[in-house]
Amino acid sequence: MVGWERAIEAGELRVPRCDACGRWNWYPLPRCRSCGADAQRWTAVAPKGILYSWTRVHRAFARESVADLPYVTGIVDITGAPGVRLVCLQQAGENSPRIGDLVRLFLEQKPGGGRWLFEATAPP
Amino acid sequence: MSTERSSKAVVDGIAHAGPSRRSGKDVEELALEAISLALVDAQLDPGDVQAVVTESALCPVVTPLDRIGPAARLTGLRRSAQSTPVGAGILAAIGTAVDMVERGEVDTVLTWFAIGWGSATAGPTEYHSKMTAKHLIEDPVGFSGPPLYFAVAAKRYQHVYGLTDAEMEDMLFAITSAARANAALNPEAQVKQPLDRANYANNPMIAEPLRQADCSLLSDGAAALVISRKGRIKRSRPNVGLKAWAYAVDSISDADFYTQSPWLPCLPAAERASAQAFAKAGLSPSDIDVLEIYDCFSIAVAMQLEAAGFCPKGGAIHAVANGALLHKGTMPTNTHGGLVAHGYLLGISHAIEAVTQLRGAAGERQVLDARLAYVGAGPGRQYTSLIFERIDP
């Protein structure tokens, strides 16, 4: 996952894309799911999408605290990379978003890595 | 396509050690207790066991055969096999054990599963966080722990089938309260207090719409089953055979399933495994007298009832209403209390409960004249369906 770490450093959303057939492969695997080619490139894609699902978390299970409870975390269908979904933390706190909302993604740089936040804009 | 096949193998021994929240015992000790009791139930000596088949991810780590074998004095082993990880694997191990006996390869097979996640409570989250994508991408945005996987599946379920928040709560309460009512009749259950609507409404939210009561318990415990050739000894109690079983797996990695699956809230592997098991048995879901369904979270029961054809897709809210899942209901389900009230032994207790019900030995929670039981576990990229039958003496 060096490609993921480099993308965070570069401030971009990048996803492995097959050189041979053009399919996006997420999460990463050593071969393309569609054609089996091994040549894949971490390719930049616009940080926006549509909210696939979400939940409001009242009790955290991660070892390190990531946000004040309760927080909303969700899964976003990335518009420019069909078949790719990214998990993101809602930027605006605990308000209820709606499945199907258009969302913009923002990269939050943190020591030792980064993470993507989402903000719902409007239904498509 | 009815089959005339009759079982040549029977589940001859079943036993539990626990479950309990904290046993104060080593996991190996729990496994050895369950194995020993299951062999007593089967009226077999340890040296009679010719093969061992187990789940493949946790069992070999916490109770490896190279230590359990000698400690349990399994001196007659000729075959050893592992199936596949966790719930689907526990059930697939039972199916594989039956296949070995029915093919005449061995006369007696032992399977077990043991876990210490009641004492080591980070177990389930750590099992998942070991996957690189989850650790690097999901943990930093708070998407950690199995409850979240099923919480987002439940929200997606609501969206796809048009359930309001209140309807989702009705459905989850019906599923969870039935498991708790069944558990109240089971002396072995970890949680025996029934759950009324007011208590449910005040139960702590974990990840919406799932409350603590909707989530599997954490348990220490073990269970074992012995499968042997039918007719080995004369029994006064009914025998229990495996009428049919099937395993199915989707081409998607474990790390991907709960966020990247194109199919949620549907479970294609569960649909295929169940359809194949019913076809092999020449039966349909309406023939089943008692169901034991892997209830890691209450919503997972709804998803699996639909996948296995016990109700139409999106129809679980009606199927589970009016106490249908109670032991005396129209579709008795998780009659021991399931993972949410009996204990979290990852599905082996569901198989043992099915056998107990078909033996007619379930005491106060006995389903009247139970002859056919369905057991299903997995609910993710893979799934195993078992259909057990009662064989009268």
Coordinates of C-alpha atoms in Angstrom, one line a residue:
Chain A
M1 CA 0.0 0.0 0.0
V2 CA 2.9 2.3 -0.7
G3 CA 0.8 3.8 -3.4
W4 CA -1.8 4.9 -0.9
E5 CA 0.7 6.5 1.3
R6 CA 2.3 8.4 -1.6
A7 CA -1.1 9.6 -2.7
I8 CA -1.8 11.0 0.7
E9 CA 1.6 12.8 0.7
A10 CA 0.8 14.2 -2.7
G11 CA -2.7 15.3 -1.5
E12 CA -4.5 13.3 -4.1
L13 CA -7.1 10.5 -4.2
R14 CA -5.5 7.7 -6.2
V15 CA -6.7 4.2 -6.9
P16 CA -4.9 1.4 -8.7
R17 CA -6.0 1.2 -12.4
C18 CA -5.2 -1.6 -14.7
D19 CA -2.8 -0.7 -17.5
A20 CA -4.2 -3.3 -19.8
C21 CA -8.0 -3.0 -19.5
G22 CA -8.5 0.3 -17.6
R23 CA -10.5 -1.2 -14.8
W24 CA -10.1 0.3 -11.3
N25 CA -9.1 -2.3 -8.7
W26 CA -10.1 -1.5 -5.1
Y27 CA -9.1 -2.6 -2.6
P28 CA -5.7 -3.3 -4.1
L29 CA -4.9 -6.8 -5.3
P30 CA -1.7 -8.0 -7.1
R31 CA -3.6 -8.8 -10.3
C32 CA -6.5 -7.0 -12.1
R33 CA -9.8 -8.6 -11.2
S34 CA -11.1 -8.2 -14.7
C35 CA -8.3 -9.3 -17.0
G36 CA -5.6 -10.7 -14.7
A37 CA -2.9 -8.2 -15.9
D38 CA -0.3 -7.4 -13.2
A39 CA 0.5 -3.9 -14.4
Q40 CA -1.5 -1.4 -12.4
R41 CA -0.9 2.3 -11.8
W42 CA -2.1 4.4 -8.8
T43 CA -4.2 6.9 -10.8
A44 CA -5.6 10.2 -9.6
V45 CA -9.4 10.5 -9.5
A46 CA -11.6 13.5 -8.6
P47 CA -12.5 13.4 -4.9
K48 CA -16.2 13.3 -5.2
G49 CA -19.0 10.8 -5.3
I50 CA -22.3 9.6 -4.1
L51 CA -23.1 8.4 -0.5
Y52 CA -23.6 4.6 -0.7
S53 CA -24.4 4.1 3.1
W54 CA -23.4 5.5 6.5
T55 CA -23.8 5.0 10.2
R56 CA -23.7 7.1 13.3
V57 CA -21.2 5.6 15.7
H58 CA -21.9 5.9 19.4
R59 CA -19.3 3.5 20.7
A60 CA -15.8 3.3 19.1
F61 CA -14.0 0.0 18.6
A62 CA -10.7 1.3 17.2
R63 CA -7.8 1.4 19.6
E64 CA -7.2 5.1 19.0
S65 CA -9.9 7.7 19.1
V66 CA -10.6 9.2 15.7
A67 CA -13.4 11.7 16.5
D68 CA -15.7 12.8 19.2
L69 CA -18.6 10.5 19.8
P70 CA -21.1 10.2 18.2
Y71 CA -19.6 10.6 14.7
V72 CA -20.8 9.7 11.2
T73 CA -18.8 7.5 9.0
G74 CA -19.8 6.5 5.5
I75 CA -19.1 4.7 2.3
V76 CA -18.8 6.8 -0.9
D77 CA -19.1 5.5 -4.5
I78 CA -16.4 7.4 -6.3
T79 CA -17.9 8.9 -9.4
G80 CA -14.8 8.9 -11.6
A81 CA -13.8 5.3 -10.7
P82 CA -16.7 2.9 -11.2
G83 CA -16.8 0.1 -8.7
V84 CA -14.6 1.9 -6.2
R85 CA -16.0 2.8 -2.8
L86 CA -14.1 4.8 -0.2
V87 CA -14.8 4.9 3.5
C88 CA -14.7 8.4 4.9
L89 CA -15.5 10.3 8.1
Q90 CA -18.2 13.0 7.8
Q91 CA -16.7 16.5 8.2
A92 CA -19.8 18.1 9.5
G93 CA -20.1 16.0 12.7
E94 CA -23.1 14.0 13.6
N95 CA -25.9 15.3 11.3
S96 CA -27.7 12.7 9.3
P97 CA -26.7 12.5 5.7
R98 CA -28.8 10.8 3.1
I99 CA -27.9 7.8 1.0
G100 CA -27.7 9.0 -2.6
D101 CA -26.4 12.5 -1.6
L102 CA -23.7 14.0 -3.7
V103 CA -20.6 14.3 -1.6
R104 CA -17.2 16.1 -1.8
L105 CA -14.1 14.6 -0.2
F106 CA -11.4 16.5 1.6
L107 CA -8.0 15.1 2.6
E108 CA -7.1 15.7 6.2
Q109 CA -3.3 15.4 6.7
K110 CA -2.3 14.0 10.0
P111 CA 1.1 13.0 11.5
G112 CA 1.9 9.5 10.3
G113 CA -0.8 9.5 7.5
G114 CA -4.0 11.1 6.4
R115 CA -7.6 10.4 6.0
W116 CA -10.5 11.4 3.8
L117 CA -13.5 13.3 5.1
F118 CA -16.8 13.8 3.3
E119 CA -19.3 16.6 3.1
A120 CA -22.8 16.0 1.7
T121 CA -23.8 18.7 -0.8
A122 CA -27.2 17.8 -2.4
P123 CA -29.1 14.9 -3.9
P124 CA -28.0 14.4 -7.5
Chain B
M1 CA -35.8 -33.5 -7.7
S2 CA -36.4 -35.5 -4.6
T3 CA -33.6 -37.8 -3.5
E4 CA -34.0 -41.1 -1.8
R5 CA -30.6 -40.8 -0.2
S6 CA -30.7 -41.7 3.4
S7 CA -28.0 -40.7 5.8
K8 CA -25.2 -43.2 6.3
A9 CA -23.5 -40.9 8.8
V10 CA -25.1 -39.5 12.0
V11 CA -24.2 -36.8 14.4
D12 CA -23.6 -39.1 17.4
G13 CA -22.0 -36.8 19.9
I14 CA -22.5 -33.2 20.8
A15 CA -21.3 -31.1 23.8
H16 CA -20.5 -27.6 25.0
A17 CA -18.1 -26.2 27.5
G18 CA -19.7 -22.9 28.3
P19 CA -20.3 -20.4 26.9
S20 CA -19.6 -17.8 29.5
R21 CA -18.4 -14.2 29.5
R22 CA -15.2 -15.1 31.4
S23 CA -14.5 -18.8 32.0
G24 CA -11.2 -18.3 33.9
K25 CA -10.0 -21.2 31.8
D26 CA -7.5 -21.6 29.0
V27 CA -9.1 -22.0 25.6
E28 CA -7.4 -25.4 25.1
E29 CA -8.9 -26.6 28.3
L30 CA -12.4 -25.6 27.1
A31 CA -11.8 -27.4 23.8
L32 CA -10.6 -30.6 25.7
E33 CA -13.7 -30.5 28.0
A34 CA -16.1 -30.2 25.0
I35 CA -14.3 -33.0 23.1
S36 CA -14.3 -35.3 26.1
L37 CA -18.0 -34.7 26.7
A38 CA -18.9 -35.2 23.0
L39 CA -17.1 -38.5 23.0
V40 CA -19.0 -39.6 26.1
D41 CA -22.3 -38.6 24.4
A42 CA -21.2 -40.7 21.4
Q43 CA -20.2 -43.6 23.6
L44 CA -16.7 -43.6 22.0
D45 CA -13.2 -43.7 23.3
P46 CA -10.7 -41.0 22.1
G47 CA -8.7 -43.7 20.3
D48 CA -11.8 -44.4 18.1
V49 CA -11.6 -41.1 16.4
Q50 CA -10.1 -41.6 13.0
A51 CA -10.3 -38.1 11.5
V52 CA -10.4 -34.5 12.6
V53 CA -11.9 -31.7 10.5
T54 CA -12.0 -28.1 11.8
E55 CA -12.5 -24.5 10.8
S56 CA -9.3 -23.1 9.3
A57 CA -8.5 -19.6 10.6
L58 CA -9.0 -19.4 14.4
C59 CA -9.1 -23.1 15.4
P60 CA -5.6 -24.0 14.2
V61 CA -4.2 -21.0 16.1
V62 CA -5.9 -21.2 19.5
T63 CA -6.4 -25.0 19.6
P64 CA -3.8 -26.6 17.3
L65 CA -4.3 -30.3 16.5
D66 CA -0.6 -31.0 17.4
R67 CA -1.4 -30.1 21.0
I68 CA -5.1 -31.0 21.2
G69 CA -4.5 -34.5 19.6
P70 CA -2.2 -35.8 22.3
A71 CA -3.9 -34.0 25.1
A72 CA -7.3 -35.6 24.1
R73 CA -5.5 -38.9 23.4
L74 CA -6.7 -39.0 19.8
T75 CA -4.3 -41.9 19.1
G76 CA -6.1 -43.4 16.1
L77 CA -6.1 -40.4 13.6
R78 CA -5.7 -41.3 9.9
R79 CA -7.0 -38.1 8.4
S80 CA -6.9 -34.4 9.2
A81 CA -8.4 -31.5 7.3
Q82 CA -9.3 -27.8 7.7
S83 CA -12.2 -26.2 5.9
T84 CA -12.4 -22.4 5.6
P85 CA -12.5 -19.5 8.0
V86 CA -14.9 -18.8 10.8
G87 CA -18.7 -19.4 10.7
A88 CA -19.0 -20.8 7.3
G89 CA -15.9 -22.9 8.0
I90 CA -17.3 -24.4 11.3
L91 CA -20.4 -25.6 9.4
A92 CA -18.4 -26.7 6.4
A93 CA -16.2 -28.8 8.7
I94 CA -19.3 -30.7 9.8
G95 CA -20.4 -31.2 6.2
T96 CA -16.9 -32.5 5.2
A97 CA -16.8 -34.8 8.2
V98 CA -20.2 -36.3 7.1
D99 CA -18.9 -36.7 3.6
M100 CA -15.8 -38.6 4.8
V101 CA -18.0 -41.1 6.7
E102 CA -20.5 -41.4 3.9
R103 CA -17.7 -42.1 1.4
G104 CA -16.5 -44.9 3.7
E105 CA -13.1 -43.3 4.3
V106 CA -13.4 -43.4 8.0
D107 CA -15.9 -44.4 10.6
T108 CA -15.6 -41.6 13.1
V109 CA -14.8 -37.9 12.7
L110 CA -14.4 -35.2 15.4
T111 CA -14.8 -31.5 14.9
W112 CA -14.6 -28.7 17.5
F113 CA -14.4 -25.0 17.8
A114 CA -13.2 -23.0 20.9
I115 CA -12.7 -19.3 21.5
G116 CA -11.6 -17.0 24.3
W117 CA -13.1 -13.7 23.1
G118 CA -15.1 -13.3 26.3
S119 CA -11.8 -12.7 28.1
A120 CA -9.9 -11.2 25.1
T121 CA -12.6 -8.8 24.0
A122 CA -10.6 -7.1 21.2
G123 CA -10.6 -10.4 19.3
P124 CA -13.3 -9.7 16.6
T125 CA -12.0 -6.2 15.8
E126 CA -8.4 -7.3 15.7
Y127 CA -9.3 -10.3 13.5
H128 CA -10.5 -7.7 10.9
S129 CA -7.9 -5.0 11.5
K130 CA -5.1 -7.3 10.5
M131 CA -6.2 -6.8 6.9
T132 CA -4.0 -4.1 5.5
A133 CA -6.8 -2.1 3.8
K134 CA -8.8 -2.0 7.0
H135 CA -5.9 -0.9 9.1
L136 CA -4.7 1.8 6.7
I137 CA -7.9 3.1 5.2
E138 CA -10.8 2.2 7.4
D139 CA -9.4 2.6 11.0
P140 CA -8.4 6.3 10.6
V141 CA -11.9 7.3 9.6
G142 CA -13.5 5.4 12.4
F143 CA -14.8 2.6 10.3
S144 CA -13.7 -0.1 12.7
G145 CA -15.3 -3.2 14.1
P146 CA -17.8 -5.7 12.8
P147 CA -20.9 -3.8 14.1
L148 CA -20.2 -1.0 11.6
Y149 CA -20.2 -3.5 8.7
F150 CA -23.7 -4.6 9.5
A151 CA -24.8 -1.1 10.5
V152 CA -24.1 0.3 7.0
A153 CA -25.6 -2.9 5.5
A154 CA -28.8 -2.2 7.6
K155 CA -28.9 1.5 6.4
R156 CA -28.5 0.3 2.8
Y157 CA -31.2 -2.3 3.4
Q158 CA -33.6 0.5 4.5
H159 CA -32.7 2.5 1.5
V160 CA -33.2 -0.4 -1.0
Y161 CA -36.5 -1.7 0.5
G162 CA -37.9 1.7 1.6
L163 CA -38.1 1.0 5.4
T164 CA -38.4 4.0 7.7
D165 CA -36.2 4.2 10.8
A166 CA -39.2 3.1 12.9
E167 CA -39.9 0.1 10.7
M168 CA -36.2 -0.9 10.9
E169 CA -36.4 -0.7 14.7
D170 CA -39.6 -2.8 14.7
M171 CA -37.8 -5.5 12.6
L172 CA -34.6 -5.6 14.7
F173 CA -36.6 -5.6 17.9
A174 CA -38.6 -8.6 16.7
I175 CA -35.5 -10.5 15.8
T176 CA -33.6 -9.7 19.0
S177 CA -36.4 -10.0 21.4
A178 CA -37.3 -13.5 20.0
A179 CA -33.7 -14.6 20.5
R180 CA -33.8 -13.3 24.1
A181 CA -37.1 -15.0 24.8
N182 CA -35.8 -18.3 23.5
A183 CA -32.6 -17.9 25.6
A184 CA -34.7 -17.4 28.7
L185 CA -35.7 -21.0 28.3
N186 CA -32.2 -22.3 27.8
P187 CA -30.2 -22.9 31.1
E188 CA -27.0 -22.8 29.1
A189 CA -27.6 -19.3 27.7
Q190 CA -25.3 -16.4 28.7
V191 CA -28.1 -13.9 28.8
K192 CA -31.5 -15.1 30.1
Q193 CA -33.3 -11.8 30.7
P194 CA -36.1 -11.3 28.2
L195 CA -36.1 -7.9 26.3
D196 CA -39.2 -5.8 26.2
R197 CA -39.8 -2.8 23.9
A198 CA -39.0 -0.2 26.6
N199 CA -35.7 -1.9 27.5
Y200 CA -34.8 -2.1 23.9
A201 CA -35.5 1.6 23.3
N202 CA -33.1 2.4 26.3
N203 CA -30.5 -0.1 25.2
P204 CA -27.2 1.7 24.3
M205 CA -26.8 2.5 20.6
I206 CA -23.5 1.1 19.1
A207 CA -23.7 2.0 15.4
E208 CA -27.1 3.1 14.1
P209 CA -29.4 1.3 13.8
L210 CA -27.7 -1.4 15.9
R211 CA -28.0 -1.4 19.6
Q212 CA -25.9 -3.4 22.0
A213 CA -28.7 -6.0 22.2
D214 CA -28.5 -6.4 18.4
C215 CA -24.9 -7.4 18.6
S216 CA -23.4 -10.8 19.3
L217 CA -22.1 -11.4 22.8
L218 CA -18.5 -11.9 23.6
S219 CA -17.8 -15.4 25.0
D220 CA -15.4 -17.9 26.2
G221 CA -16.4 -21.4 25.3
A222 CA -16.0 -24.5 23.2
A223 CA -18.2 -27.1 21.5
A224 CA -17.5 -30.4 19.7
L225 CA -19.4 -32.8 17.5
V226 CA -18.7 -36.4 16.7
I227 CA -19.9 -37.8 13.3
S228 CA -19.9 -41.6 12.9
R229 CA -21.3 -44.4 10.8
K230 CA -25.0 -45.0 11.3
G231 CA -25.8 -48.3 12.9
R232 CA -22.6 -48.5 14.8
I233 CA -24.5 -48.8 18.0
K234 CA -28.2 -49.2 18.8
R235 CA -29.8 -46.1 20.2
S236 CA -33.1 -45.5 21.9
R237 CA -32.9 -41.8 21.1
P238 CA -33.5 -40.5 17.5
N239 CA -30.5 -40.2 15.4
V240 CA -29.7 -37.0 13.5
G241 CA -28.3 -37.1 10.0
L242 CA -27.2 -34.5 7.5
K243 CA -29.8 -34.6 4.7
A244 CA -27.7 -32.2 2.6
W245 CA -25.2 -29.4 2.8
A246 CA -23.6 -26.9 0.5
Y247 CA -20.9 -24.2 0.5
A248 CA -20.7 -21.2 -1.7
V249 CA -18.1 -18.4 -2.0
D250 CA -18.1 -15.1 -4.0
S251 CA -15.0 -13.9 -5.9
I252 CA -14.3 -11.0 -3.5
S253 CA -11.7 -10.8 -0.7
D254 CA -12.6 -10.8 2.9
A255 CA -11.2 -7.2 3.4
D256 CA -13.4 -6.0 0.5
F257 CA -16.8 -7.5 1.2
Y258 CA -18.5 -5.2 3.7
T259 CA -17.5 -2.0 1.9
Q260 CA -17.0 -3.0 -1.8
S261 CA -19.6 -5.7 -2.3
P262 CA -21.8 -4.8 -5.4
W263 CA -24.6 -6.9 -3.9
L264 CA -25.5 -5.6 -0.4
P265 CA -27.9 -6.0 1.3
C266 CA -28.2 -9.3 -0.7
L267 CA -25.8 -12.2 0.1
P268 CA -25.3 -14.1 -3.2
A269 CA -23.1 -16.8 -1.5
A270 CA -25.9 -17.4 1.0
E271 CA -28.5 -17.6 -1.8
R272 CA -26.4 -20.2 -3.7
A273 CA -25.5 -22.3 -0.8
S274 CA -29.0 -22.5 0.5
A275 CA -30.5 -23.1 -3.0
Q276 CA -28.0 -25.9 -3.5
A277 CA -28.6 -27.5 -0.1
F278 CA -32.4 -27.5 -0.6
A279 CA -32.1 -28.9 -4.1
K280 CA -29.8 -31.7 -3.0
A281 CA -32.3 -32.5 -0.1
G282 CA -35.3 -32.3 -2.4
L283 CA -36.8 -29.9 0.1
S284 CA -37.9 -26.3 0.2
P285 CA -37.7 -23.7 3.0
S286 CA -41.4 -24.3 3.9
D287 CA -40.5 -27.9 4.9
I288 CA -38.1 -26.7 7.7
D289 CA -39.3 -27.0 11.3
V290 CA -36.5 -25.1 13.0
L291 CA -33.9 -22.6 11.8
E292 CA -30.5 -21.8 13.3
I293 CA -29.1 -18.7 11.6
Y294 CA -25.8 -17.0 12.2
D295 CA -26.9 -13.9 14.1
C296 CA -23.7 -11.9 14.5
F297 CA -26.1 -8.9 14.4
S298 CA -29.9 -8.9 14.3
I299 CA -30.0 -7.4 10.8
A300 CA -27.9 -10.4 9.5
V301 CA -30.9 -12.7 10.4
A302 CA -33.2 -10.7 8.1
M303 CA -30.6 -10.7 5.3
Q304 CA -30.2 -14.5 5.6
L305 CA -33.9 -15.4 5.9
E306 CA -34.3 -13.6 2.6
A307 CA -31.2 -15.1 1.0
A308 CA -32.2 -18.6 1.9
G309 CA -35.8 -18.2 0.6
F310 CA -37.6 -18.3 4.0
C311 CA -39.2 -15.0 2.9
P312 CA -39.1 -12.7 -0.1
K313 CA -36.4 -10.0 -0.4
G314 CA -37.4 -7.0 1.6
G315 CA -40.0 -9.1 3.3
A316 CA -38.2 -10.0 6.6
I317 CA -40.1 -7.3 8.5
H318 CA -43.3 -9.2 7.9
A319 CA -41.7 -12.7 8.3
V320 CA -40.3 -12.0 11.8
A321 CA -43.4 -10.1 13.2
N322 CA -45.9 -11.5 15.7
G323 CA -43.3 -13.7 17.5
A324 CA -42.6 -15.9 14.4
L325 CA -39.1 -16.6 15.6
L326 CA -40.0 -17.8 19.0
H327 CA -39.6 -21.5 19.7
K328 CA -43.4 -21.9 19.6
G329 CA -43.7 -19.4 16.7
T330 CA -44.4 -20.2 13.0
M331 CA -40.7 -20.1 12.0
P332 CA -38.7 -21.0 15.2
T333 CA -35.3 -19.5 14.8
N334 CA -32.2 -19.5 17.0
T335 CA -34.0 -21.5 19.6
H336 CA -31.0 -21.6 21.9
G337 CA -30.7 -17.8 21.9
G338 CA -28.2 -17.5 19.1
L339 CA -25.0 -15.4 19.2
V340 CA -26.9 -12.4 20.7
A341 CA -28.2 -14.3 23.8
H342 CA -26.7 -17.8 24.1
G343 CA -23.1 -17.1 23.4
Y344 CA -20.6 -16.2 20.6
L345 CA -19.1 -19.5 19.6
L346 CA -19.3 -18.4 15.9
G347 CA -21.9 -20.9 14.7
I348 CA -21.0 -24.2 16.2
S349 CA -23.7 -23.8 18.9
H350 CA -26.3 -23.3 16.1
A351 CA -25.4 -26.8 14.7
I352 CA -25.5 -28.3 18.2
E353 CA -28.9 -26.7 18.8
A354 CA -30.3 -28.1 15.6
V355 CA -29.2 -31.6 16.6
T356 CA -30.6 -31.1 20.1
Q357 CA -33.9 -30.0 18.7
L358 CA -34.1 -33.0 16.3
R359 CA -33.2 -35.4 19.2
G360 CA -36.2 -33.9 21.0
A361 CA -33.9 -33.0 23.9
A362 CA -34.3 -29.2 24.0
G363 CA -36.4 -29.1 27.2
E364 CA -38.6 -26.0 27.7
R365 CA -37.6 -24.6 24.3
Q366 CA -38.3 -27.7 22.4
V367 CA -40.0 -27.2 19.0
L368 CA -42.8 -29.7 18.8
D369 CA -42.2 -32.6 16.5
A370 CA -39.1 -31.0 14.9
R371 CA -37.9 -33.3 12.1
L372 CA -36.0 -31.0 9.7
A373 CA -33.6 -28.2 10.8
Y374 CA -31.8 -25.6 8.7
V375 CA -28.5 -24.2 9.9
G376 CA -26.7 -21.3 8.0
A377 CA -23.6 -19.4 8.7
G378 CA -21.2 -17.1 7.0
P379 CA -22.9 -14.0 6.1
G380 CA -20.4 -12.4 3.9
R381 CA -18.3 -13.5 0.9
Q382 CA -18.9 -17.2 1.8
Y383 CA -21.7 -19.3 3.3
T384 CA -22.5 -22.8 4.4
S385 CA -26.0 -24.3 4.6
L386 CA -26.8 -27.5 6.5
I387 CA -30.1 -29.4 6.5
F388 CA -30.3 -31.9 9.3
E389 CA -33.0 -34.6 9.6
R390 CA -34.3 -36.6 12.5
I391 CA -34.0 -40.4 11.9
D392 CA -36.4 -42.3 14.2
P393 CA -34.9 -45.3 16.1

